[in-house]
JSON list of C-alpha atoms in Angstrom, two decimals:
[
{"chain": "A", "resi": 4, "resn": "UNK", "atom": "CA", "xyz": [-17.39, 85.51, 2.00]},
{"chain": "A", "resi": 5, "resn": "UNK", "atom": "CA", "xyz": [-14.09, 85.17, 3.78]},
{"chain": "A", "resi": 6, "resn": "UNK", "atom": "CA", "xyz": [-11.89, 82.13, 3.42]},
{"chain": "A", "resi": 7, "resn": "UNK", "atom": "CA", "xyz": [-10.23, 80.20, 6.18]},
{"chain": "A", "resi": 8, "resn": "UNK", "atom": "CA", "xyz": [-6.51, 80.94, 6.23]},
{"chain": "A", "resi": 9, "resn": "UNK", "atom": "CA", "xyz": [-3.71, 78.58, 7.12]},
{"chain": "A", "resi": 10, "resn": "UNK", "atom": "CA", "xyz": [-2.80, 80.87, 10.03]},
{"chain": "A", "resi": 11, "resn": "UNK", "atom": "CA", "xyz": [-6.35, 80.60, 11.37]},
{"chain": "A", "resi": 12, "resn": "UNK", "atom": "CA", "xyz": [-6.36, 76.80, 10.93]},
{"chain": "A", "resi": 13, "resn": "UNK", "atom": "CA", "xyz": [-3.07, 76.51, 12.79]},
{"chain": "A", "resi": 14, "resn": "UNK", "atom": "CA", "xyz": [-4.32, 78.82, 15.57]},
{"chain": "A", "resi": 15, "resn": "UNK", "atom": "CA", "xyz": [-7.38, 76.59, 15.97]},
{"chain": "A", "resi": 16, "resn": "UNK", "atom": "CA", "xyz": [-5.18, 73.52, 16.30]},
{"chain": "A", "resi": 17, "resn": "UNK", "atom": "CA", "xyz": [-2.75, 75.12, 18.78]},
{"chain": "A", "resi": 18, "resn": "UNK", "atom": "CA", "xyz": [-5.59, 76.29, 21.04]},
{"chain": "A", "resi": 19, "resn": "UNK", "atom": "CA", "xyz": [-7.47, 72.99, 20.76]},
{"chain": "A", "resi": 20, "resn": "UNK", "atom": "CA", "xyz": [-4.35, 71.06, 21.76]},
{"chain": "A", "resi": 21, "resn": "UNK", "atom": "CA", "xyz": [-3.77, 73.41, 24.69]},
{"chain": "A", "resi": 22, "resn": "UNK", "atom": "CA", "xyz": [-7.34, 72.87, 25.90]},
{"chain": "A", "resi": 23, "resn": "UNK", "atom": "CA", "xyz": [-6.94, 69.10, 25.52]},
{"chain": "A", "resi": 24, "resn": "UNK", "atom": "CA", "xyz": [-3.68, 69.06, 27.45]},
{"chain": "A", "resi": 25, "resn": "UNK", "atom": "CA", "xyz": [-5.04, 71.32, 30.21]},
{"chain": "A", "resi": 26, "resn": "UNK", "atom": "CA", "xyz": [-8.06, 69.03, 30.52]},
{"chain": "A", "resi": 27, "resn": "UNK", "atom": "CA", "xyz": [-5.97, 65.85, 30.70]},
{"chain": "A", "resi": 28, "resn": "UNK", "atom": "CA", "xyz": [-7.55, 64.27, 27.61]},
{"chain": "A", "resi": 29, "resn": "UNK", "atom": "CA", "xyz": [-6.03, 61.36, 25.70]},
{"chain": "A", "resi": 30, "resn": "UNK", "atom": "CA", "xyz": [-3.84, 62.06, 22.62]},
{"chain": "A", "resi": 31, "resn": "UNK", "atom": "CA", "xyz": [-5.89, 63.78, 19.92]},
{"chain": "A", "resi": 32, "resn": "UNK", "atom": "CA", "xyz": [-6.05, 64.06, 16.19]},
{"chain": "A", "resi": 33, "resn": "UNK", "atom": "CA", "xyz": [-7.48, 67.37, 14.95]},
{"chain": "A", "resi": 34, "resn": "UNK", "atom": "CA", "xyz": [-8.47, 68.16, 11.37]},
{"chain": "A", "resi": 35, "resn": "UNK", "atom": "CA", "xyz": [-9.38, 71.61, 10.03]},
{"chain": "A", "resi": 36, "resn": "UNK", "atom": "CA", "xyz": [-11.16, 71.76, 6.67]},
{"chain": "A", "resi": 37, "resn": "UNK", "atom": "CA", "xyz": [-12.03, 74.71, 4.45]},
{"chain": "A", "resi": 38, "resn": "UNK", "atom": "CA", "xyz": [-15.56, 75.44, 3.21]},
{"chain": "A", "resi": 39, "resn": "UNK", "atom": "CA", "xyz": [-15.12, 73.03, 0.29]},
{"chain": "A", "resi": 40, "resn": "UNK", "atom": "CA", "xyz": [-14.17, 70.17, 2.61]},
{"chain": "A", "resi": 41, "resn": "UNK", "atom": "CA", "xyz": [-10.49, 70.27, 1.71]},
{"chain": "A", "resi": 42, "resn": "UNK", "atom": "CA", "xyz": [-7.95, 69.59, 4.42]},
{"chain": "A", "resi": 43, "resn": "UNK", "atom": "CA", "xyz": [-6.35, 72.83, 5.58]},
{"chain": "A", "resi": 44, "resn": "UNK", "atom": "CA", "xyz": [-4.35, 71.49, 8.55]},
{"chain": "A", "resi": 45, "resn": "UNK", "atom": "CA", "xyz": [-4.06, 68.34, 10.64]},
{"chain": "A", "resi": 46, "resn": "UNK", "atom": "CA", "xyz": [-2.16, 67.29, 13.72]},
{"chain": "A", "resi": 47, "resn": "UNK", "atom": "CA", "xyz": [-1.79, 63.98, 15.49]},
{"chain": "A", "resi": 48, "resn": "UNK", "atom": "CA", "xyz": [-0.42, 64.02, 19.01]},
{"chain": "A", "resi": 49, "resn": "UNK", "atom": "CA", "xyz": [2.19, 61.50, 20.03]},
{"chain": "A", "resi": 50, "resn": "UNK", "atom": "CA", "xyz": [0.42, 58.34, 21.12]},
{"chain": "A", "resi": 51, "resn": "UNK", "atom": "CA", "xyz": [-2.74, 58.97, 19.09]},
{"chain": "A", "resi": 52, "resn": "UNK", "atom": "CA", "xyz": [-4.24, 55.97, 17.32]},
{"chain": "A", "resi": 53, "resn": "UNK", "atom": "CA", "xyz": [-3.92, 55.59, 13.55]},
{"chain": "A", "resi": 54, "resn": "UNK", "atom": "CA", "xyz": [-7.70, 56.06, 13.27]},
{"chain": "A", "resi": 55, "resn": "UNK", "atom": "CA", "xyz": [-7.61, 59.63, 14.59]},
{"chain": "A", "resi": 56, "resn": "UNK", "atom": "CA", "xyz": [-7.07, 61.30, 11.19]},
{"chain": "A", "resi": 57, "resn": "UNK", "atom": "CA", "xyz": [-9.91, 59.51, 9.40]},
{"chain": "A", "resi": 58, "resn": "UNK", "atom": "CA", "xyz": [-12.37, 60.01, 12.25]},
{"chain": "A", "resi": 59, "resn": "UNK", "atom": "CA", "xyz": [-11.52, 63.69, 12.88]},
{"chain": "A", "resi": 60, "resn": "UNK", "atom": "CA", "xyz": [-11.66, 64.49, 9.16]},
{"chain": "A", "resi": 61, "resn": "UNK", "atom": "CA", "xyz": [-14.95, 62.60, 8.65]},
{"chain": "A", "resi": 62, "resn": "UNK", "atom": "CA", "xyz": [-16.61, 64.44, 11.56]},
{"chain": "A", "resi": 63, "resn": "UNK", "atom": "CA", "xyz": [-15.45, 67.80, 10.16]},
{"chain": "A", "resi": 64, "resn": "UNK", "atom": "CA", "xyz": [-16.31, 66.85, 6.56]},
{"chain": "A", "resi": 65, "resn": "UNK", "atom": "CA", "xyz": [-19.88, 66.03, 7.53]},
{"chain": "A", "resi": 66, "resn": "UNK", "atom": "CA", "xyz": [-20.20, 69.23, 9.56]},
{"chain": "A", "resi": 67, "resn": "UNK", "atom": "CA", "xyz": [-19.00, 71.51, 6.78]},
{"chain": "A", "resi": 68, "resn": "UNK", "atom": "CA", "xyz": [-20.97, 69.62, 4.14]},
{"chain": "A", "resi": 69, "resn": "UNK", "atom": "CA", "xyz": [-24.22, 69.86, 6.06]},
{"chain": "A", "resi": 70, "resn": "UNK", "atom": "CA", "xyz": [-23.51, 73.25, 7.65]},
{"chain": "A", "resi": 71, "resn": "UNK", "atom": "CA", "xyz": [-24.12, 71.97, 11.17]},
{"chain": "A", "resi": 72, "resn": "UNK", "atom": "CA", "xyz": [-22.13, 70.60, 14.08]},
{"chain": "A", "resi": 73, "resn": "UNK", "atom": "CA", "xyz": [-21.60, 66.87, 14.14]},
{"chain": "A", "resi": 74, "resn": "UNK", "atom": "CA", "xyz": [-23.59, 66.81, 17.41]},
{"chain": "A", "resi": 75, "resn": "UNK", "atom": "CA", "xyz": [-26.59, 68.18, 15.50]},
{"chain": "A", "resi": 76, "resn": "UNK", "atom": "CA", "xyz": [-26.03, 65.65, 12.73]},
{"chain": "A", "resi": 77, "resn": "UNK", "atom": "CA", "xyz": [-25.88, 62.78, 15.24]},
{"chain": "A", "resi": 78, "resn": "UNK", "atom": "CA", "xyz": [-29.22, 63.91, 16.68]},
{"chain": "A", "resi": 79, "resn": "UNK", "atom": "CA", "xyz": [-30.75, 64.13, 13.19]},
{"chain": "A", "resi": 80, "resn": "UNK", "atom": "CA", "xyz": [-29.40, 60.66, 12.36]},
{"chain": "A", "resi": 81, "resn": "UNK", "atom": "CA", "xyz": [-31.45, 59.15, 15.18]},
{"chain": "A", "resi": 82, "resn": "UNK", "atom": "CA", "xyz": [-34.66, 60.21, 13.45]},
{"chain": "A", "resi": 83, "resn": "UNK", "atom": "CA", "xyz": [-33.56, 59.35, 9.91]},
{"chain": "A", "resi": 84, "resn": "UNK", "atom": "CA", "xyz": [-30.93, 56.59, 10.08]},
{"chain": "A", "resi": 85, "resn": "UNK", "atom": "CA", "xyz": [-31.44, 55.33, 6.52]},
{"chain": "A", "resi": 86, "resn": "UNK", "atom": "CA", "xyz": [-30.63, 58.75, 5.06]},
{"chain": "A", "resi": 87, "resn": "UNK", "atom": "CA", "xyz": [-27.45, 59.10, 7.10]},
{"chain": "A", "resi": 88, "resn": "UNK", "atom": "CA", "xyz": [-26.27, 55.56, 6.30]},
{"chain": "A", "resi": 89, "resn": "UNK", "atom": "CA", "xyz": [-26.91, 56.27, 2.62]},
{"chain": "A", "resi": 90, "resn": "UNK", "atom": "CA", "xyz": [-25.12, 59.61, 2.85]},
{"chain": "A", "resi": 91, "resn": "UNK", "atom": "CA", "xyz": [-22.10, 57.97, 4.46]},
{"chain": "A", "resi": 92, "resn": "UNK", "atom": "CA", "xyz": [-21.99, 55.32, 1.75]},
{"chain": "A", "resi": 93, "resn": "UNK", "atom": "CA", "xyz": [-22.37, 57.95, -0.98]},
{"chain": "A", "resi": 94, "resn": "UNK", "atom": "CA", "xyz": [-19.51, 59.93, 0.58]},
{"chain": "A", "resi": 95, "resn": "UNK", "atom": "CA", "xyz": [-17.24, 56.84, 0.50]},
{"chain": "A", "resi": 96, "resn": "UNK", "atom": "CA", "xyz": [-16.85, 56.86, 4.27]},
{"chain": "A", "resi": 97, "resn": "UNK", "atom": "CA", "xyz": [-15.84, 60.53, 4.52]},
{"chain": "A", "resi": 98, "resn": "UNK", "atom": "CA", "xyz": [-19.01, 61.42, 6.46]},
{"chain": "A", "resi": 99, "resn": "UNK", "atom": "CA", "xyz": [-19.35, 60.61, 10.17]},
{"chain": "A", "resi": 100, "resn": "UNK", "atom": "CA", "xyz": [-22.30, 62.09, 12.09]},
{"chain": "A", "resi": 101, "resn": "UNK", "atom": "CA", "xyz": [-20.79, 61.72, 15.58]},
{"chain": "A", "resi": 102, "resn": "UNK", "atom": "CA", "xyz": [-20.22, 64.43, 18.17]},
{"chain": "A", "resi": 103, "resn": "UNK", "atom": "CA", "xyz": [-16.78, 66.01, 17.93]},
{"chain": "A", "resi": 104, "resn": "UNK", "atom": "CA", "xyz": [-16.80, 68.62, 15.15]},
{"chain": "A", "resi": 105, "resn": "UNK", "atom": "CA", "xyz": [-18.12, 72.16, 14.71]},
{"chain": "A", "resi": 106, "resn": "UNK", "atom": "CA", "xyz": [-18.47, 74.44, 11.73]},
{"chain": "A", "resi": 107, "resn": "UNK", "atom": "CA", "xyz": [-16.23, 77.51, 11.62]},
{"chain": "A", "resi": 108, "resn": "UNK", "atom": "CA", "xyz": [-17.96, 80.80, 10.82]},
{"chain": "A", "resi": 109, "resn": "UNK", "atom": "CA", "xyz": [-16.63, 84.24, 9.96]},
{"chain": "A", "resi": 110, "resn": "UNK", "atom": "CA", "xyz": [-17.83, 87.48, 11.56]},
{"chain": "A", "resi": 111, "resn": "UNK", "atom": "CA", "xyz": [-20.89, 87.57, 9.28]},
{"chain": "A", "resi": 112, "resn": "UNK", "atom": "CA", "xyz": [-21.92, 84.03, 10.21]},
{"chain": "A", "resi": 113, "resn": "UNK", "atom": "CA", "xyz": [-20.89, 82.46, 6.90]},
{"chain": "A", "resi": 114, "resn": "UNK", "atom": "CA", "xyz": [-19.48, 78.94, 7.14]},
{"chain": "A", "resi": 115, "resn": "UNK", "atom": "CA", "xyz": [-15.79, 79.02, 6.16]},
{"chain": "A", "resi": 116, "resn": "UNK", "atom": "CA", "xyz": [-14.81, 75.53, 7.32]},
{"chain": "A", "resi": 117, "resn": "UNK", "atom": "CA", "xyz": [-15.04, 72.99, 10.09]},
{"chain": "A", "resi": 118, "resn": "UNK", "atom": "CA", "xyz": [-12.81, 71.42, 12.72]},
{"chain": "A", "resi": 119, "resn": "UNK", "atom": "CA", "xyz": [-13.10, 67.88, 13.99]},
{"chain": "A", "resi": 120, "resn": "UNK", "atom": "CA", "xyz": [-11.27, 66.03, 16.72]},
{"chain": "A", "resi": 121, "resn": "UNK", "atom": "CA", "xyz": [-10.85, 62.41, 17.68]},
{"chain": "A", "resi": 122, "resn": "UNK", "atom": "CA", "xyz": [-9.27, 60.87, 20.73]},
{"chain": "A", "resi": 123, "resn": "UNK", "atom": "CA", "xyz": [-11.60, 61.48, 23.62]},
{"chain": "A", "resi": 124, "resn": "UNK", "atom": "CA", "xyz": [-15.32, 61.21, 24.11]},
{"chain": "A", "resi": 125, "resn": "UNK", "atom": "CA", "xyz": [-17.45, 63.08, 21.61]},
{"chain": "A", "resi": 126, "resn": "UNK", "atom": "CA", "xyz": [-18.01, 65.77, 24.22]},
{"chain": "A", "resi": 127, "resn": "UNK", "atom": "CA", "xyz": [-14.26, 66.14, 24.85]},
{"chain": "A", "resi": 128, "resn": "UNK", "atom": "CA", "xyz": [-13.57, 66.29, 21.12]},
{"chain": "A", "resi": 129, "resn": "UNK", "atom": "CA", "xyz": [-16.26, 68.94, 20.63]},
{"chain": "A", "resi": 130, "resn": "UNK", "atom": "CA", "xyz": [-15.03, 70.97, 23.61]},
{"chain": "A", "resi": 131, "resn": "UNK", "atom": "CA", "xyz": [-11.50, 71.32, 22.24]},
{"chain": "A", "resi": 132, "resn": "UNK", "atom": "CA", "xyz": [-12.81, 72.20, 18.77]},
{"chain": "A", "resi": 133, "resn": "UNK", "atom": "CA", "xyz": [-14.92, 75.00, 20.24]},
{"chain": "A", "resi": 134, "resn": "UNK", "atom": "CA", "xyz": [-11.96, 76.24, 22.30]},
{"chain": "A", "resi": 135, "resn": "UNK", "atom": "CA", "xyz": [-9.80, 76.32, 19.17]},
{"chain": "A", "resi": 136, "resn": "UNK", "atom": "CA", "xyz": [-12.33, 78.23, 17.07]},
{"chain": "A", "resi": 137, "resn": "UNK", "atom": "CA", "xyz": [-12.97, 80.79, 19.81]},
{"chain": "A", "resi": 138, "resn": "UNK", "atom": "CA", "xyz": [-9.24, 81.31, 20.47]},
{"chain": "A", "resi": 139, "resn": "UNK", "atom": "CA", "xyz": [-8.75, 82.02, 16.75]},
{"chain": "A", "resi": 140, "resn": "UNK", "atom": "CA", "xyz": [-11.32, 84.81, 17.00]},
{"chain": "A", "resi": 141, "resn": "UNK", "atom": "CA", "xyz": [-13.91, 83.00, 14.89]},
{"chain": "A", "resi": 142, "resn": "UNK", "atom": "CA", "xyz": [-17.44, 81.75, 15.55]},
{"chain": "A", "resi": 143, "resn": "UNK", "atom": "CA", "xyz": [-18.63, 78.16, 15.69]},
{"chain": "A", "resi": 144, "resn": "UNK", "atom": "CA", "xyz": [-21.88, 76.38, 15.15]}
]
């Protein structure tokens, strides 16, 4: 299995910010985590709220921990809310099943990390994460 490099994490952030700016989105916070859920890189645009880091990281942390996009996790939470509330409590608030994060996969399809964003709607956050992963030459899920 490959590991997510700092260069790849930074490339994801640069491309995600470019997509956000080109789309006219509000100031973003973007967190890239490795496969173990450790922070690899983070950026907060000027004017972004103080909550952006915690929200972006929690979306990405849940995605990498469960091996699925936060959109998928949000859909699953609708059918099993007690489990997801319990999981969030067990994770000490580091888990947020809300749209805005995708897993990062290598060429073989192995999960090597996740990227989460916060600042726009869940759809906007997810869109810039996908743009970042694709621009870095990686796959997303």
